[in-house]
Structure formats: structure tokens, C-alpha cells
XYZ file of N, CA, C and O in Angstrom:
736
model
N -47.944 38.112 38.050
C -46.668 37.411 38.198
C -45.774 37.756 37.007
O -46.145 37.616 35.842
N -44.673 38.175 37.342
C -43.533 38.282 35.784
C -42.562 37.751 36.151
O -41.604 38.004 35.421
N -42.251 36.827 37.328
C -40.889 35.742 36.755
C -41.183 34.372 35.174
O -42.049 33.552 34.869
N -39.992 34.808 34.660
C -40.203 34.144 33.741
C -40.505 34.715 32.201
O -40.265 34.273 31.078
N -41.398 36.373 32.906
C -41.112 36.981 31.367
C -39.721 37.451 31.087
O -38.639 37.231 31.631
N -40.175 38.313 29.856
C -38.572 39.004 29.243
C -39.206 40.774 28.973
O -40.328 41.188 28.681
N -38.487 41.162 29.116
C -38.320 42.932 28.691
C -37.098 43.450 28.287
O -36.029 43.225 28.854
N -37.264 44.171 27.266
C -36.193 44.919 26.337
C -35.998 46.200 27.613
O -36.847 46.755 28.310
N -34.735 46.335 27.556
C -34.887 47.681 28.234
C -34.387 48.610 27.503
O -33.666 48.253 26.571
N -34.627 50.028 27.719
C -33.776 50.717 26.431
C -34.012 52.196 27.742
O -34.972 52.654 28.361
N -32.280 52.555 27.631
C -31.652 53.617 28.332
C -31.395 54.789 26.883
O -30.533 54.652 26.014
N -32.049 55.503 26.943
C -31.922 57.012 25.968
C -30.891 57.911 25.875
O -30.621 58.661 24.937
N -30.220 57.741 27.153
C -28.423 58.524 27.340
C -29.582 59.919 28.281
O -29.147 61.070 28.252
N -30.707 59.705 28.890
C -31.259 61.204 28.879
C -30.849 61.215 30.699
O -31.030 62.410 30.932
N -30.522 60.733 31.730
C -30.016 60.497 33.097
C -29.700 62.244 33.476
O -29.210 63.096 32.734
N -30.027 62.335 34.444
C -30.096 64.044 34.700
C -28.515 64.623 34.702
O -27.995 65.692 34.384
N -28.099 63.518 35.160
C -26.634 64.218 35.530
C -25.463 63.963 34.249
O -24.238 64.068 34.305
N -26.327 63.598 33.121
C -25.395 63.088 32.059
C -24.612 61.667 32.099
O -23.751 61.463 31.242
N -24.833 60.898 32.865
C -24.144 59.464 33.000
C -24.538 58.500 32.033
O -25.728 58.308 31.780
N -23.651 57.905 31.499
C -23.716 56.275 30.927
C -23.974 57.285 29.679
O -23.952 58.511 29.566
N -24.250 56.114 28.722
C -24.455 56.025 27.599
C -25.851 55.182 26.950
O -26.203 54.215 27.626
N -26.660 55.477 25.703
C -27.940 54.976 25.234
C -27.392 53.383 25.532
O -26.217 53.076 25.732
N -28.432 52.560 25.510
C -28.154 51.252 25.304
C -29.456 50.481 25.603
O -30.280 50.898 26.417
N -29.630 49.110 24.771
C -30.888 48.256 25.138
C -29.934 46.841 25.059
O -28.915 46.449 24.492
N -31.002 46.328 26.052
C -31.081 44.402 26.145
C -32.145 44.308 26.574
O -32.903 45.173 27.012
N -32.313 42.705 26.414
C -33.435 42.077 26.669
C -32.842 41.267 27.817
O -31.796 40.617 27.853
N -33.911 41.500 28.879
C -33.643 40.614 30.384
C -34.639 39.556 30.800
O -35.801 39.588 30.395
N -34.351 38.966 31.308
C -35.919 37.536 31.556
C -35.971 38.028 33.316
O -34.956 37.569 33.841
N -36.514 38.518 33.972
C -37.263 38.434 35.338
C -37.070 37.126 35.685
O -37.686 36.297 35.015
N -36.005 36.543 37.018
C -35.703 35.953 37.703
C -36.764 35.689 39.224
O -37.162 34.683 39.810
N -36.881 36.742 39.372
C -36.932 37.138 40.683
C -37.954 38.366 40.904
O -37.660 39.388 40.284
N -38.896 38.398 41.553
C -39.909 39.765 40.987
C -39.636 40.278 42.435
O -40.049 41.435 42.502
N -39.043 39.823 43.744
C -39.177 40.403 44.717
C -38.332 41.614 44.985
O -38.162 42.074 46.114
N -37.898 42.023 44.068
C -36.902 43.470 44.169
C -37.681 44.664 44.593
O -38.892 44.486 44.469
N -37.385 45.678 44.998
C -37.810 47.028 45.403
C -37.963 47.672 44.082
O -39.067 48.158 43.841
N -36.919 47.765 43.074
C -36.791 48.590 42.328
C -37.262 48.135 40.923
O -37.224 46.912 40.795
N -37.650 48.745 39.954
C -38.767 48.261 38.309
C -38.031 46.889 38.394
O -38.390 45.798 38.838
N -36.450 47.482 37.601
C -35.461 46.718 37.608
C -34.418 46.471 37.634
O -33.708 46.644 36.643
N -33.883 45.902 38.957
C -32.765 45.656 39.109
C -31.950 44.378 39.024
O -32.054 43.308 39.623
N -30.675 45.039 37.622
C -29.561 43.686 37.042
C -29.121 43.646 37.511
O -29.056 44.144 38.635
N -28.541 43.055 36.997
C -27.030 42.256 37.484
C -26.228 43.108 36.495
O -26.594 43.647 35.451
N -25.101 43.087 37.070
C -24.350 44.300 37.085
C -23.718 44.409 35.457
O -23.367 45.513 35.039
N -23.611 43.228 34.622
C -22.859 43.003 33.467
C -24.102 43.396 32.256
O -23.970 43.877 31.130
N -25.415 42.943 33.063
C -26.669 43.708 31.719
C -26.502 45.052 32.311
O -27.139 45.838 31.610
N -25.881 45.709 33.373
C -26.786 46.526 34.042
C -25.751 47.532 32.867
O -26.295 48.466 32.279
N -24.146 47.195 32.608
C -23.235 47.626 31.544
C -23.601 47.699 30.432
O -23.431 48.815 29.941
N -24.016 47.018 29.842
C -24.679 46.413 28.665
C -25.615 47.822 28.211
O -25.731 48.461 27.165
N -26.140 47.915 29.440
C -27.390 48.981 29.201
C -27.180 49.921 29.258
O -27.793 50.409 28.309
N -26.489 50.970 29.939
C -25.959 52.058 30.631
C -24.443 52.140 30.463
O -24.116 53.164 31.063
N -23.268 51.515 29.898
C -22.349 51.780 29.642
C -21.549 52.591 31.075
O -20.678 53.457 31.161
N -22.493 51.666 32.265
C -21.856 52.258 33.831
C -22.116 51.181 34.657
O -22.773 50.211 34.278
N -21.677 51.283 35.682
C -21.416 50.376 36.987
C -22.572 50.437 37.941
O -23.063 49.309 37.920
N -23.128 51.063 38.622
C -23.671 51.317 39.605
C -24.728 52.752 39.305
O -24.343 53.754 38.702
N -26.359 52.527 39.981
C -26.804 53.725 40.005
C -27.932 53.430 39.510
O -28.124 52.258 39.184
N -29.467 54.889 39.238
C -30.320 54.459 39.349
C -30.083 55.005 37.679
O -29.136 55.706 37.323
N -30.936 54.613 36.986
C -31.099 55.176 35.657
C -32.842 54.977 34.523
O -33.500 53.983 34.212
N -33.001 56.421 34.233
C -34.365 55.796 33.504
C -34.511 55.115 32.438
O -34.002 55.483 31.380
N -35.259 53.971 32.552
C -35.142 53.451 31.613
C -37.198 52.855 30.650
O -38.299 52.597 31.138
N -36.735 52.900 29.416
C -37.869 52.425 28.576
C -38.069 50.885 28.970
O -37.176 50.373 29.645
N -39.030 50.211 28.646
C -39.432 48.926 28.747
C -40.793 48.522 28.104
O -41.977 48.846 28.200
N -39.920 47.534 27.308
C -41.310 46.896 26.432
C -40.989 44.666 26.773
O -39.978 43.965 26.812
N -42.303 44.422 26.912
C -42.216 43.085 26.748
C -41.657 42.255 25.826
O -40.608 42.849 25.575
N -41.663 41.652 25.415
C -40.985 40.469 24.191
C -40.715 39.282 24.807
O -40.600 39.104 26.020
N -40.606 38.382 23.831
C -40.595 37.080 23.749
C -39.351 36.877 24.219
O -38.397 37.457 23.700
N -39.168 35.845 25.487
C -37.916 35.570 25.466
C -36.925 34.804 24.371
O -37.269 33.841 23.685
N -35.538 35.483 24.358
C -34.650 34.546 23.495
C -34.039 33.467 23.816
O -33.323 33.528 24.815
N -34.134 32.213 23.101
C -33.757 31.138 23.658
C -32.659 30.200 22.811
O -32.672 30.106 21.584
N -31.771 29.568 23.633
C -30.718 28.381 22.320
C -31.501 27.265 21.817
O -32.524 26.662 22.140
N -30.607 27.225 20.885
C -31.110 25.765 19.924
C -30.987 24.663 21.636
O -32.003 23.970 21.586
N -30.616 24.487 22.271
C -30.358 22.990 23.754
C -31.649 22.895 23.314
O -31.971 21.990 22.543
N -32.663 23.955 23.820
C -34.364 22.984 23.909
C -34.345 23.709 25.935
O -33.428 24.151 26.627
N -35.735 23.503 26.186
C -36.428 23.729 27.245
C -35.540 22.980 28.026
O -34.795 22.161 27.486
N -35.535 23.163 29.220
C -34.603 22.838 30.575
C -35.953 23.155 32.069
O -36.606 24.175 32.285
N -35.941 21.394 33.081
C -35.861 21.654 33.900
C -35.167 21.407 35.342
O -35.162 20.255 35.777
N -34.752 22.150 35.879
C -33.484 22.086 36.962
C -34.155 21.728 38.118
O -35.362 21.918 37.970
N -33.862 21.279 39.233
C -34.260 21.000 40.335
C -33.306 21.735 41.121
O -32.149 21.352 41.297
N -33.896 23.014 41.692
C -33.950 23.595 42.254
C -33.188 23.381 43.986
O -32.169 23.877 44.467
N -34.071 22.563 44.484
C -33.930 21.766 45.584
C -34.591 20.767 45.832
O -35.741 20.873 45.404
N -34.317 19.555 46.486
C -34.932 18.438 46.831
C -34.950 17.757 48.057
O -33.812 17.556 48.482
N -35.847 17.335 48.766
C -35.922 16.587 49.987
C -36.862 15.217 49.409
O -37.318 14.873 48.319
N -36.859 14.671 50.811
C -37.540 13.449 50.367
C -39.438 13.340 49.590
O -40.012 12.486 48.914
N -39.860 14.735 50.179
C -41.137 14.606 50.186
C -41.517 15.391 49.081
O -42.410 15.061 48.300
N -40.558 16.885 48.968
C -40.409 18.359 48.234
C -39.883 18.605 47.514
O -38.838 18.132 47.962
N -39.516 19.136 46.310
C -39.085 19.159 45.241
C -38.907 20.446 44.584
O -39.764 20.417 43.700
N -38.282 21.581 44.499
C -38.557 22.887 44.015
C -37.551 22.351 42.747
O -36.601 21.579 42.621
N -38.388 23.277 41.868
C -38.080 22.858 40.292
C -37.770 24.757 39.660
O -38.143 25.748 40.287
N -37.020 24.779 38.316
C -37.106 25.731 37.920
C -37.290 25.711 36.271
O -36.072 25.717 36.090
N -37.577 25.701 35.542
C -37.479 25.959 34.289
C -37.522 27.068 33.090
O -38.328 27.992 32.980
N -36.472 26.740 32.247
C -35.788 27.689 31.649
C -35.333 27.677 30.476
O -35.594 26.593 29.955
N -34.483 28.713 29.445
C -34.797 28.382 28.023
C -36.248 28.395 27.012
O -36.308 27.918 25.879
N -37.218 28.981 27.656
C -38.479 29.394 27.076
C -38.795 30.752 26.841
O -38.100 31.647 27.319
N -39.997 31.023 25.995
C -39.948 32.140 25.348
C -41.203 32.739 25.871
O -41.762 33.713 25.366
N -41.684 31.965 27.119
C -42.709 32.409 28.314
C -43.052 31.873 29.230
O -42.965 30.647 29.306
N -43.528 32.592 30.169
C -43.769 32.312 31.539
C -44.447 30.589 31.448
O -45.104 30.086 30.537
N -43.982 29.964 32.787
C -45.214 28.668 33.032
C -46.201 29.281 34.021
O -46.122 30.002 35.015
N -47.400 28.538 33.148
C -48.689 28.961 33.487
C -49.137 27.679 34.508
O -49.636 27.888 35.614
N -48.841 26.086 33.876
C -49.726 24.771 34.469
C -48.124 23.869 34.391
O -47.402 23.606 33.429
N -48.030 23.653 35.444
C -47.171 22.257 35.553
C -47.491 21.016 36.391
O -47.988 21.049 37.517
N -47.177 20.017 35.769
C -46.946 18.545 36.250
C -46.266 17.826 36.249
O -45.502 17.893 35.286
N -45.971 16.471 37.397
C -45.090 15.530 37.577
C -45.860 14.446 37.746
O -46.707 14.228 38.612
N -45.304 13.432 36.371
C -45.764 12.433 36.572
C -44.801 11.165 37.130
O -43.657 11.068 36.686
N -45.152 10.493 37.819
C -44.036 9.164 38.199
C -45.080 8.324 38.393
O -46.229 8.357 38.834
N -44.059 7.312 37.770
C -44.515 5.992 37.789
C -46.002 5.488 37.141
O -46.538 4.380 37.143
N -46.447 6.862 36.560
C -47.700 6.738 35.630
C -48.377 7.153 36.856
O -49.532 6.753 36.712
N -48.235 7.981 38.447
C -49.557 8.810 38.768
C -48.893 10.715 39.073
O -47.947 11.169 39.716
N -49.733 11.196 38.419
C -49.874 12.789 38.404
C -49.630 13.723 39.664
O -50.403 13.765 40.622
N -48.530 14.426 39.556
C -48.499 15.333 40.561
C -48.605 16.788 39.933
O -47.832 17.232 39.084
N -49.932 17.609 40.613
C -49.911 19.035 40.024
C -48.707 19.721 41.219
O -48.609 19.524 42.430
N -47.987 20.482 40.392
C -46.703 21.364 40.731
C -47.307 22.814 41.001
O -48.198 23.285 40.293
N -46.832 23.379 41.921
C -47.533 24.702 42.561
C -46.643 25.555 42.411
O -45.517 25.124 42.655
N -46.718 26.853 42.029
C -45.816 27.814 41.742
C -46.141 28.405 43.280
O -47.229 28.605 43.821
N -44.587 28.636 43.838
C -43.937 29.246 45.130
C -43.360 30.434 44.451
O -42.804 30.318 43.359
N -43.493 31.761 45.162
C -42.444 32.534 44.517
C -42.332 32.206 43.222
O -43.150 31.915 42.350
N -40.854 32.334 43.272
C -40.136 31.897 41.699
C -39.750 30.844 40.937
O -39.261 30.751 39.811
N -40.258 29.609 42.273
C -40.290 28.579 41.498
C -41.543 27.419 41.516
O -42.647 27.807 41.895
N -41.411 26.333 41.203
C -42.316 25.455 40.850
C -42.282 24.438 41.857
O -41.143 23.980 41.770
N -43.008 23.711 42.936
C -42.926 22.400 43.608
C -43.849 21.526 43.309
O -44.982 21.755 42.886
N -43.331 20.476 43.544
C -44.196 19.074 43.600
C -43.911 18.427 44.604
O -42.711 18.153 44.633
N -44.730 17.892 45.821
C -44.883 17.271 46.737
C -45.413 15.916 46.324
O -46.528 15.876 45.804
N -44.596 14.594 46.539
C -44.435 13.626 46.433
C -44.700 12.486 47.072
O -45.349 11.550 46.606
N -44.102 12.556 48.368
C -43.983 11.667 48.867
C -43.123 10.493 48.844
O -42.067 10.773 48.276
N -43.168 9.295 49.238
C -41.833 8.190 48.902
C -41.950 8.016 47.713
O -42.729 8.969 47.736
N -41.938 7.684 46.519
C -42.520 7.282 45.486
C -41.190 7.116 44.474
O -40.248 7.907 44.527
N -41.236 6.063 43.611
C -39.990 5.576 42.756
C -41.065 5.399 41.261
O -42.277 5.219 41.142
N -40.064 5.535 40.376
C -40.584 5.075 39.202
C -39.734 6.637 38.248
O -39.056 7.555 38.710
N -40.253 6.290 36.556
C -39.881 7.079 35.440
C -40.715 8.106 36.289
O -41.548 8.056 37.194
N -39.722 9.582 35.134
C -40.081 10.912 36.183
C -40.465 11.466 34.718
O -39.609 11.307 33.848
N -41.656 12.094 34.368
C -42.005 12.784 33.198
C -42.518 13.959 33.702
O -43.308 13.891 34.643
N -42.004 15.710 32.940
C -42.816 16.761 33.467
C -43.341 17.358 32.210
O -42.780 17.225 31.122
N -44.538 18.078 32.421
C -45.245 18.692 31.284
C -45.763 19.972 31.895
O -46.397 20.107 32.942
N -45.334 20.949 30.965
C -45.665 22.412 30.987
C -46.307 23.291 30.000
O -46.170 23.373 28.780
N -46.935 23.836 30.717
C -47.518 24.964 29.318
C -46.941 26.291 29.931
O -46.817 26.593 31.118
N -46.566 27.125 28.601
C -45.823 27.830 28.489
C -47.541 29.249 28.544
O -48.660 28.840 28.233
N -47.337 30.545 28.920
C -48.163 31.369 28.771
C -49.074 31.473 27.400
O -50.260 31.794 27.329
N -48.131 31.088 26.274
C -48.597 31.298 25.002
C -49.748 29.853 24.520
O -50.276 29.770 23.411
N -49.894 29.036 25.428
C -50.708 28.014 25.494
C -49.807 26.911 24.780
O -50.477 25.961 24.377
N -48.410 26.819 24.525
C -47.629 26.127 23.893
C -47.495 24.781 25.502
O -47.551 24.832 26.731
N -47.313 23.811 24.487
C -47.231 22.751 25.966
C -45.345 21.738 25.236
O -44.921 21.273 24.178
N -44.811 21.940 26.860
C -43.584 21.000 26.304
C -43.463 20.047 27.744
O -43.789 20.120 28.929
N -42.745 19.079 26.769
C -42.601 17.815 27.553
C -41.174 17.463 27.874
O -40.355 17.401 26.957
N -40.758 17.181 29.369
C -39.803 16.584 29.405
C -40.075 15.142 30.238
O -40.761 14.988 31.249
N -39.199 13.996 29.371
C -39.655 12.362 29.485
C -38.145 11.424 29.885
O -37.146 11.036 29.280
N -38.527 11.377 30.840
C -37.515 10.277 31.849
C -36.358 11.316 32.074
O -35.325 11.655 31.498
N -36.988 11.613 33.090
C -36.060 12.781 33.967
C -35.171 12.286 34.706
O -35.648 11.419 35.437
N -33.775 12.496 34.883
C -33.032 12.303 35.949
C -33.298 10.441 36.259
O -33.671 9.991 37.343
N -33.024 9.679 35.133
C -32.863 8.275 35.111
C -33.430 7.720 36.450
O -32.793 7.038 37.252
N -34.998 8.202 36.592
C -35.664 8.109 37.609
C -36.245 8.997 38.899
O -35.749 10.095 39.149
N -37.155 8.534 39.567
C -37.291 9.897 40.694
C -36.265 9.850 41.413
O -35.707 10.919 41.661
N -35.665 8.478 42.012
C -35.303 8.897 43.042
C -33.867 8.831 43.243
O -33.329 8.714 44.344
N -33.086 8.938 41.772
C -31.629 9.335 41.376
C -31.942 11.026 41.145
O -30.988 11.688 40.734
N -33.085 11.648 41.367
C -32.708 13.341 41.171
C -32.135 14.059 42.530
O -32.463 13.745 43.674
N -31.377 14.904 42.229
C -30.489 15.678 43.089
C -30.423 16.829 42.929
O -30.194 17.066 41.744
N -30.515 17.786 43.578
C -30.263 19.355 43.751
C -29.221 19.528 42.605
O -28.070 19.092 42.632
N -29.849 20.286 41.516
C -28.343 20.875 40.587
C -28.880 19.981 39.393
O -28.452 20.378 38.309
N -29.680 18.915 39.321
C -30.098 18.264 38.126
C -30.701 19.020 37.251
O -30.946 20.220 37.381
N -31.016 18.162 36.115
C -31.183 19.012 35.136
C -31.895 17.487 33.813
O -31.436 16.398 33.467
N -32.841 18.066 33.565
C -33.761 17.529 32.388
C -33.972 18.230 31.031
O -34.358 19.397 31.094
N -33.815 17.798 30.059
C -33.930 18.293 28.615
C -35.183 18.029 27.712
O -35.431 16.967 27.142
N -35.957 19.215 27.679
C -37.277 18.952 26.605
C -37.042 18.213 25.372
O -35.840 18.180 25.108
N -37.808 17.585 24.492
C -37.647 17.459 23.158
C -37.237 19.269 22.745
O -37.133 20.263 23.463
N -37.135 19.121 21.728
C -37.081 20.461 20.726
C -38.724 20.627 20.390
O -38.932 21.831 20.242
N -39.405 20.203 20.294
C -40.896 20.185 19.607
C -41.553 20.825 21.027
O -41.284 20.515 22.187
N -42.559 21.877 20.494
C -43.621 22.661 21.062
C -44.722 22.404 20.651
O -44.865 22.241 19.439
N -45.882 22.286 21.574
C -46.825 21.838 20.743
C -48.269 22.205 21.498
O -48.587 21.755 22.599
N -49.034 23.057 20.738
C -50.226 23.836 21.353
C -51.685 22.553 21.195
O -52.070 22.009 20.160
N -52.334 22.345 22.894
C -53.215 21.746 22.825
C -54.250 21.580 22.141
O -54.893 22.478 21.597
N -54.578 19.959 22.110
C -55.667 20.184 21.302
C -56.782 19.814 21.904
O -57.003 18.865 22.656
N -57.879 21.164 21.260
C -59.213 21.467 22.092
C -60.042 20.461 22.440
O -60.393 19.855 21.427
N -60.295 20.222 22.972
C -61.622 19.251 23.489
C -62.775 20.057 23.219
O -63.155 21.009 23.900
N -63.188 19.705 22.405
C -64.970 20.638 22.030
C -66.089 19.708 21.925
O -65.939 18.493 21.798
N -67.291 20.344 21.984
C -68.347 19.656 21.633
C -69.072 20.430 21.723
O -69.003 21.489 22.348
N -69.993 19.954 21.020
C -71.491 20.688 20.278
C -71.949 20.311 18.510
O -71.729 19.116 18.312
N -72.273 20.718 17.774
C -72.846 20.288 16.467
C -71.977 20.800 15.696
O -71.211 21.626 16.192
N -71.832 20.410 14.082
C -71.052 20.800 13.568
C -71.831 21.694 12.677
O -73.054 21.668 12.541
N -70.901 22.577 12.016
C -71.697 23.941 11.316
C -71.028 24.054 9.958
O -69.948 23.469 9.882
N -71.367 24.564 9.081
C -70.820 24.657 7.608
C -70.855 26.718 7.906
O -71.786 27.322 8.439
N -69.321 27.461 7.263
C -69.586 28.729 7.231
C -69.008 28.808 6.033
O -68.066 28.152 5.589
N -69.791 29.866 5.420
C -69.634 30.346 3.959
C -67.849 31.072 4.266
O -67.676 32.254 4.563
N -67.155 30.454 4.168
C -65.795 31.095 3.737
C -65.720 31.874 3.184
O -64.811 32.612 3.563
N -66.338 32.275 2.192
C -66.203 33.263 0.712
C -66.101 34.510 1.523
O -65.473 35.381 0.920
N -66.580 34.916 2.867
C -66.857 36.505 3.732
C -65.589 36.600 3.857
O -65.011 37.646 3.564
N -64.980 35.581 4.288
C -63.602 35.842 5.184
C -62.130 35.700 4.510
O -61.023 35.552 5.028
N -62.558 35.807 3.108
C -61.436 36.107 1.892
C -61.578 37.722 1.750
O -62.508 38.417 2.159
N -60.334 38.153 1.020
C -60.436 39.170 0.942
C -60.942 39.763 -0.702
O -61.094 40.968 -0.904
């Protein structure tokens, strides 16, 4: 799956017929169902190629997506009474695990395509979602849309700013290791 990552692209000026010009950006994968590696939108597609239209070779390396100071964002996508397609955005990687909680009981969210659902049912109460990001980073967004059942197509929820990588659940005995090896 790569909606949700990011890739640098980088155009060399090397195009057989001499077109466009060198150029790189970084793009986030929307949408993976395209025919072609990758196809922009027409203003990165400038950005990159210093042209309009056409096929062009291009380099590609992964990276972290770039994101604003706002904080994590999730949008609702679409909504019916029962269904819920969600999208989230402003992260610096793919979602791996999502959930919806209301009213204090758990809904696991299923990645469709390109986006995220939670099937519900009638249900009222505070709307809290929690995600982990690919990098095992987990963010929270808490009292969504001033309830479940004030959310509407086009809404929109705001993470804290704080990221925060789980903590392990382990067990077994505890061990003493000579540190002194693992200095340099």
C-alpha cells in the first residue's frame, strides 16, 4: 500500500526529446490507483518538469512526509448513518491501525482503498480517534466534531501537536547487561 507515503521526485532535464527542465519535489500518494509510477497534478507536475503535459523520466526516493505546525487532521470523508469514510492527513506516514471510539465503546476502522471506515451503527456520544502512524508513532484526536452525531461530510478534527510511540507491554525476567561492551 503507498497512499499516504511521500516521494521526492527528481527530473534530470535527460527526456529524449529535450523537454522541460531538471527539477525535484516531494509528493504524498493520494491515490495509488493510477496506471502510471506517477501521475500529478499538473502544478507539481510544473514544479518538476518546468512543462505542462507528458510523460517524463523521473528519479524517486522515499522520505518523510512534510508537514505544518496545524498538527494531524482527520476529515470525514463521507458519512451515512451507519458508515463513515474518514481521511487523515498532515503526517509524516502512512496509517497502519485506526480507531473510533464513542461513547467509551471501540470501533476498529478498516482501510478501503484510500481511505479509512468505521461502521457504527446508531450510536451518540464523545467521538475520540487514535492512529498509529507507520513509524509506530501513535496520535490522538479527542472530541471530534462536538459529538458523533453533529459530524458531517467535509468535517474536520485536530490532533494534539504531541506524538507519542507505544509503550511495550513485556514480560519475562529482568536481566542486568554489562553496558561497558556497548560504549565505544
Amino acid at each position: 500500500e503507498v497512499c499516504g507515503r511521500c516521494y521526492k521526485l527528481t527530473y534530470k532535464g535527460d527526456h529524449e526529446q529535450g523537454l522541460g527542465r531538471p527539477g525535484s519535489h516531494v509528493v504524498q500518494i493520494v491515490d495509488s490507483g493510477s496506471w502510471a509510477t506517477f501521475d500529478c497534478h499538473m502544478t507539481v507536475f510544473n514544479k518538476i518538469t518546468d512543462y505542462d503535459t507528458g510523460f517524463f523520466p523521473v528519479d524517486y526516493e522515499e522520505v518523510p512526509c512534510e508537514t505544518s505546525p496545524a498538527g494531524p487532521i482527520a476529515g470525514v470523508l463521507d458519512d451515512d448513518f451507519y458508515w463513515t469514510k474518514f481521511v487523515f492527513s498532515n503526517l509524516r506516514y502512512p496509517v497502519t491501525a485506526a480507531t473510533l471510539t464513542i461513547n467509551g465503546k471501540v470501533h476498529e476502522m478498516k482501510l478501503v482503498g484510500g481511505y479509512w471506515g468505521a461502521w457504527t451503527g446508531p450510536v451518540k456520544g464523545e467521538a475520540d480517534i487514535e492512529i498509529t502512524e507507520e513509524n509506530g508513532y501513535q496520535v490522538s484526536f479527542h472530541n471530534c466534531f462536538g459529538g458523533w452525531k453533529n459530524r458531517h461530510t467535509g468535517d474536520a478534527c485536530r490532533a494534539s501537536q504531541s506524538r507519542s510511540l507505544p509503550q511495550p507491554k513485556l514480560r519475562g525476567s529482568l536481566v542486568t547487561t554489562n553496558t561497558s561492551e556497548f560504549l565505544p
